[in-house]
Tab-separated table of C-alpha atoms and ligand atoms in Angstrom:
chain	number	residue	atom	x	y	z
A	382	MET	CA	27.486	72.169	-8.090
A	383	VAL	CA	24.531	71.484	-5.810
A	384	GLU	CA	21.084	72.334	-7.177
A	385	VAL	CA	18.164	72.192	-4.807
A	386	ARG	CA	14.634	72.779	-6.191
A	387	ASN	CA	11.496	73.242	-4.133
A	388	ILE	CA	12.186	70.687	-1.415
A	389	TYR	CA	9.350	69.894	1.066
A	390	LYS	CA	9.883	67.605	4.044
A	391	SER	CA	7.571	66.935	6.980
A	392	TYR	CA	7.799	64.814	10.112
A	393	GLY	CA	4.174	64.109	10.924
A	394	LEU	CA	2.651	67.533	11.425
A	395	THR	CA	6.022	69.318	11.629
A	396	ARG	CA	6.862	70.937	8.316
A	397	ALA	CA	10.630	70.970	8.498
A	398	LEU	CA	11.284	72.176	4.905
A	399	ARG	CA	8.728	74.301	3.066
A	400	GLY	CA	9.832	74.887	-0.527
A	401	VAL	CA	13.650	75.223	-0.266
A	402	SER	CA	15.451	76.189	-3.449
A	403	PHE	CA	19.022	77.323	-4.002
A	404	THR	CA	22.217	76.567	-5.894
A	405	VAL	CA	25.740	76.229	-4.677
A	406	PRO	CA	27.951	77.001	-7.717
A	407	HIS	CA	30.878	74.720	-8.546
A	408	GLY	CA	33.812	75.311	-6.241
A	409	ASN	CA	31.906	77.638	-3.874
A	410	PHE	CA	31.839	77.404	-0.134
A	411	MET	CA	28.294	78.196	1.127
A	412	VAL	CA	27.615	78.692	4.813
A	413	LEU	CA	24.136	77.745	6.076
A	414	VAL	CA	22.789	79.513	9.199
A	415	GLY	CA	19.474	79.695	10.965
A	416	PRO	CA	18.006	79.227	14.447
A	417	ASN	CA	17.481	75.787	16.052
A	418	GLY	CA	14.696	73.958	14.314
A	419	SER	CA	14.904	76.013	11.057
A	420	GLY	CA	15.591	72.838	8.999
A	421	LYS	CA	19.370	72.891	8.390
A	422	THR	CA	19.971	69.322	9.542
A	423	THR	CA	16.921	68.080	7.652
A	424	LEU	CA	18.194	69.827	4.546
A	425	LEU	CA	21.637	68.303	4.789
A	426	LYS	CA	20.065	64.852	5.420
A	427	VAL	CA	17.895	65.155	2.308
A	428	LEU	CA	20.998	66.272	0.247
A	429	SER	CA	23.027	63.315	1.487
A	430	GLY	CA	20.289	60.843	0.756
A	431	LEU	CA	19.710	59.929	4.361
A	432	THR	CA	16.145	61.194	4.358
A	433	ARG	CA	13.698	61.470	1.496
A	434	SER	CA	11.875	64.613	0.697
A	435	GLU	CA	8.179	64.435	-0.218
A	436	HIS	CA	8.583	66.907	-2.998
A	437	GLY	CA	11.285	68.604	-5.050
A	438	SER	CA	14.650	67.543	-6.585
A	439	VAL	CA	18.325	67.677	-5.690
A	440	ALA	CA	21.080	67.370	-8.295
A	441	ILE	CA	24.740	67.116	-7.431
A	442	ASP	CA	27.172	67.757	-10.228
A	443	GLY	CA	24.183	67.409	-12.647
A	444	ARG	CA	23.152	64.021	-11.220
A	445	ASP	CA	19.800	63.478	-9.565
A	446	ILE	CA	20.364	62.110	-6.006
A	447	ARG	CA	17.490	59.569	-6.426
A	448	ASN	CA	18.087	58.273	-9.930
A	449	ASP	CA	21.895	58.273	-9.731
A	450	SER	CA	22.486	57.731	-6.037
A	451	SER	CA	25.645	55.558	-6.288
A	452	GLN	CA	27.389	58.162	-8.546
A	453	VAL	CA	26.300	60.999	-6.253
A	454	ARG	CA	27.718	59.117	-3.208
A	455	ARG	CA	31.071	58.781	-4.962
A	456	ARG	CA	31.259	62.553	-5.416
A	457	THR	CA	29.916	63.590	-2.013
A	458	GLY	CA	31.507	63.564	1.475
A	459	VAL	CA	29.162	63.886	4.395
A	460	VAL	CA	29.727	64.873	8.017
A	461	LEU	CA	26.494	64.855	10.088
A	462	HIS	CA	25.987	64.757	13.858
A	463	GLN	CA	26.049	60.971	14.024
A	464	ASN	CA	29.676	60.202	13.184
A	465	MET	CA	28.793	57.036	11.162
A	466	LEU	CA	31.772	55.237	12.756
A	467	TYR	CA	31.851	51.858	14.425
A	468	GLY	CA	32.871	52.362	18.054
A	469	GLU	CA	34.492	48.924	18.477
A	470	LEU	CA	36.760	49.446	15.440
A	471	THR	CA	39.869	51.626	15.383
A	472	ALA	CA	40.176	54.712	13.215
A	473	ARG	CA	42.063	52.621	10.640
A	474	GLY	CA	39.529	49.811	10.854
A	475	ASN	CA	36.708	52.258	10.182
A	476	LEU	CA	38.448	53.894	7.258
A	477	ASN	CA	39.373	50.504	5.829
A	478	PHE	CA	35.699	49.552	5.880
A	479	TYR	CA	34.735	52.739	3.982
A	480	ALA	CA	37.687	52.449	1.597
A	481	GLN	CA	36.390	48.999	0.603
A	482	MET	CA	32.952	50.358	0.205
A	483	TYR	CA	34.199	52.981	-2.201
A	484	GLY	CA	36.523	50.482	-3.966
A	485	LEU	CA	39.598	52.634	-3.452
A	486	ARG	CA	42.692	51.423	-5.293
A	487	ASN	CA	45.388	52.348	-2.664
A	488	PRO	CA	43.402	52.271	0.528
A	489	ASP	CA	46.349	52.005	2.957
A	490	GLU	CA	48.143	54.956	1.481
A	491	ARG	CA	45.005	57.042	1.318
A	492	ILE	CA	44.013	56.238	4.932
A	493	LEU	CA	47.380	57.377	6.177
A	494	GLN	CA	46.965	60.518	4.139
A	495	VAL	CA	43.565	61.585	5.446
A	496	VAL	CA	44.448	60.637	9.010
A	497	ALA	CA	47.573	62.716	8.875
A	498	GLN	CA	45.641	65.607	7.282
A	499	MET	CA	43.368	65.547	10.324
A	500	GLY	CA	46.290	65.464	12.703
A	501	MET	CA	45.372	61.962	14.037
A	502	THR	CA	48.312	59.828	12.990
A	503	ALA	CA	49.159	59.049	16.625
A	504	HIS	CA	45.609	57.688	17.196
A	505	ILE	CA	45.161	55.689	14.040
A	506	ASP	CA	44.983	52.406	15.902
A	507	GLN	CA	42.821	53.674	18.757
A	508	ARG	CA	39.260	52.443	19.036
A	509	VAL	CA	36.712	55.104	18.239
A	510	SER	CA	34.703	54.334	21.397
A	511	SER	CA	37.597	55.448	23.504
A	512	MET	CA	38.056	58.779	21.637
A	513	SER	CA	36.856	62.134	22.806
A	514	HIS	CA	34.044	63.796	20.849
A	515	GLY	CA	36.511	66.046	19.033
A	516	MET	CA	38.864	63.181	18.148
A	517	ALA	CA	35.991	61.091	16.773
A	518	LYS	CA	34.892	64.156	14.847
A	519	ARG	CA	38.266	64.408	13.240
A	520	ILE	CA	38.063	60.723	12.182
A	521	SER	CA	34.546	61.411	10.921
A	522	ILE	CA	35.933	64.263	8.708
A	523	ALA	CA	38.759	61.927	7.541
A	524	ARG	CA	35.998	59.452	6.537
A	525	ALA	CA	34.198	62.111	4.567
A	526	LEU	CA	37.430	62.999	2.669
A	527	LEU	CA	38.589	59.454	2.011
A	528	HIS	CA	37.327	59.087	-1.509
A	529	ASN	CA	38.354	62.704	-2.476
A	530	PRO	CA	34.826	63.971	-3.120
A	531	ASP	CA	34.161	67.133	-5.066
A	532	VAL	CA	31.222	68.067	-2.911
A	533	LEU	CA	31.143	68.267	0.934
A	534	LEU	CA	27.903	68.434	3.097
A	535	LEU	CA	28.820	69.393	6.642
A	536	ASP	CA	26.405	69.796	9.539
A	537	GLU	CA	27.964	71.888	12.302
A	538	PRO	CA	31.294	70.062	11.796
A	539	GLU	CA	33.222	72.246	14.209
A	540	THR	CA	31.301	70.854	17.135
A	541	GLY	CA	33.778	69.352	19.517
A	542	LEU	CA	36.840	70.489	17.541
A	543	ASP	CA	39.635	72.434	19.255
A	544	GLU	CA	41.242	75.429	17.608
A	545	GLU	CA	43.739	73.277	15.649
A	546	GLY	CA	40.892	71.101	14.481
A	547	ILE	CA	38.987	74.161	13.290
A	548	GLU	CA	42.060	75.457	11.396
A	549	ILE	CA	42.376	72.023	9.635
A	550	LEU	CA	38.699	72.192	8.728
A	551	LYS	CA	39.092	75.723	7.339
A	552	ASN	CA	41.888	74.445	5.054
A	553	ILE	CA	39.688	71.613	3.962
A	554	VAL	CA	36.730	73.743	2.939
A	555	ILE	CA	38.808	76.094	0.904
A	556	GLY	CA	41.045	73.199	-0.309
A	557	LYS	CA	41.339	71.944	-3.903
A	558	ASN	CA	40.765	68.569	-5.377
A	559	GLU	CA	43.308	66.586	-7.423
A	560	ALA	CA	42.486	68.638	-10.523
A	561	GLY	CA	43.202	71.889	-8.589
A	562	ILE	CA	39.542	72.765	-8.422
A	563	ARG	CA	38.051	73.962	-5.164
A	564	LYS	CA	35.504	71.716	-3.559
A	565	THR	CA	31.845	72.655	-3.512
A	566	VAL	CA	30.903	72.956	0.148
A	567	LEU	CA	27.615	73.419	1.985
A	568	MET	CA	28.189	73.791	5.715
A	569	SER	CA	25.790	74.671	8.594
A	570	THR	CA	27.133	76.567	11.559
A	571	HIS	CA	26.149	78.653	14.503
A	572	ASN	CA	29.315	80.583	14.353
A	573	ILE	CA	28.959	82.763	11.318
A	574	SER	CA	31.741	85.248	12.222
A	575	GLN	CA	34.213	82.356	12.136
A	576	TRP	CA	33.357	81.389	8.546
A	577	LEU	CA	32.048	84.491	6.876
A	578	GLU	CA	35.419	85.801	5.589
A	579	ILE	CA	36.499	82.568	3.859
A	580	SER	CA	33.054	81.671	2.555
A	581	ASP	CA	31.590	82.654	-0.861
A	582	ARG	CA	27.871	82.695	-0.076
A	583	VAL	CA	25.603	82.715	2.893
A	584	LEU	CA	22.221	80.979	3.074
A	585	VAL	CA	19.862	81.894	5.946
A	586	MET	CA	17.000	79.564	6.834
A	587	ALA	CA	14.093	80.254	9.150
A	588	ALA	CA	11.092	77.995	9.781
A	589	GLY	CA	11.921	75.653	6.840
A	590	ARG	CA	12.366	78.317	4.267
A	591	VAL	CA	15.340	80.192	2.757
A	592	VAL	CA	15.078	83.786	3.871
A	593	HIS	CA	18.326	85.061	2.503
A	594	ASP	CA	20.868	83.792	-0.190
A	595	GLY	CA	23.685	86.024	-1.250
A	596	PRO	CA	27.376	86.549	-1.584
A	597	SER	CA	29.446	86.775	1.637
A	598	SER	CA	31.462	89.704	0.329
A	599	MET	CA	28.359	91.972	0.599
A	600	LEU	CA	28.080	91.282	4.288
A	601	SER	CA	29.972	92.167	7.429
A	602	ALA	CA	29.382	89.871	10.467
A	603	ALA	CA	27.476	92.746	12.135
A	604	SER	CA	25.217	93.489	9.150
A	605	LEU	CA	24.580	89.754	8.715
A	606	ARG	CA	23.531	89.541	12.358
A	607	LYS	CA	21.089	92.418	11.780
A	608	VAL	CA	19.722	90.940	8.547
A	609	TYR	CA	19.451	87.595	10.283
A	610	GLN	CA	17.549	88.887	13.231
A	611	GLU	CA	15.051	90.763	11.062
A	612	LEU	CA	14.523	87.869	8.647
A	613	VAL	CA	14.197	85.260	11.365
A	614	GLU	CA	11.799	87.437	13.336
A	615	VAL	CA	9.461	87.878	10.336
A	616	GLU	CA	9.230	84.110	9.784
A	617	ARG	CA	8.343	83.416	13.425
B	1346	LIG	P1	18.070	72.645	12.641
B	1346	LIG	O1	19.101	71.665	12.215
B	1346	LIG	O2	18.022	73.926	11.824
B	1346	LIG	O3	18.086	72.935	14.096
B	1346	LIG	P2	16.209	70.435	12.049
B	1346	LIG	O4	16.328	70.121	10.596
B	1346	LIG	O5	16.938	69.486	12.965
B	1346	LIG	O6	16.675	71.917	12.338
B	1346	LIG	O7	14.677	70.388	12.442
B	1346	LIG	C1	13.648	71.061	11.747
B	1346	LIG	C2	12.335	70.703	12.353
B	1346	LIG	O8	12.069	69.300	12.073
B	1346	LIG	C3	12.224	70.916	13.822
B	1346	LIG	O9	10.964	71.332	14.129
B	1346	LIG	C4	12.423	69.479	14.397
B	1346	LIG	O10	11.762	69.269	15.601
B	1346	LIG	C5	11.834	68.624	13.330
B	1346	LIG	N1	12.424	67.281	13.197
B	1346	LIG	C6	13.716	67.090	12.778
B	1346	LIG	N2	13.999	65.739	12.745
B	1346	LIG	C7	12.859	65.153	13.198
B	1346	LIG	C8	12.521	63.765	13.425
B	1346	LIG	N3	13.399	62.804	13.171
B	1346	LIG	N4	11.308	63.463	13.836
B	1346	LIG	C9	10.411	64.515	14.079
B	1346	LIG	N5	10.702	65.802	13.863
B	1346	LIG	C10	11.900	66.106	13.462
B	1347	LIG	MG1	20.756	70.916	13.174
């Protein structure tokens, strides 16, 4: 579960987040949409501990991200725009580095597993710097899955992925953990129609605020587009 309470975050005079609150229930897949500059990336950075908010709190599986950051990191997998990979290392080298950081018990086996899951076995010993954007994105997703987190925070993860890559990603966000429980996923996208059907909830942001938070089943892509336009216009 992800619980976000009254988050405020500014960059100088720019108020990127202005009192954001919502909950992603355990095992739910929540899609985050909103126009450019509405605060999606900032929100995901705050949730993943990359940026500090000035106000408010975030709890992941009941643990405060500030007071319990190492426990939170073990439970959370993050894919942001920066792929957080070392270009001069191979895919395997990168994953080895992260496996050590997480103290994984069978790193070699687990690395083969996540690389195969992402359809990148043939490229496991290729340097990341020589990979296409989509290939590096696949390795970045493999990195986020490495420690089998219960919670995934994904910022437009389909960017650069081909159709097969997107299918793999779909299986991941509706996938189950070792205990057979679905992961809790918060994912931003500009392609709502691609994700609406398999998502549980939709969160719409505009100008640093949540303007809609509800179940996906209530919405068709067309009605969501209408709601979206109205809500986003009002905030502007
Ligand atoms: P989104 O991901 O929805 O497009 P962002 O979270 O990236 O939105 O940006 C929200 C607002 O914060 C925008 O006005 C943006 O210009 C500003 N912002 C984001 N990151 C920075 C930064 N590092 N420095 C200054 N302003 C930033
Ligand atoms: Mg963004």
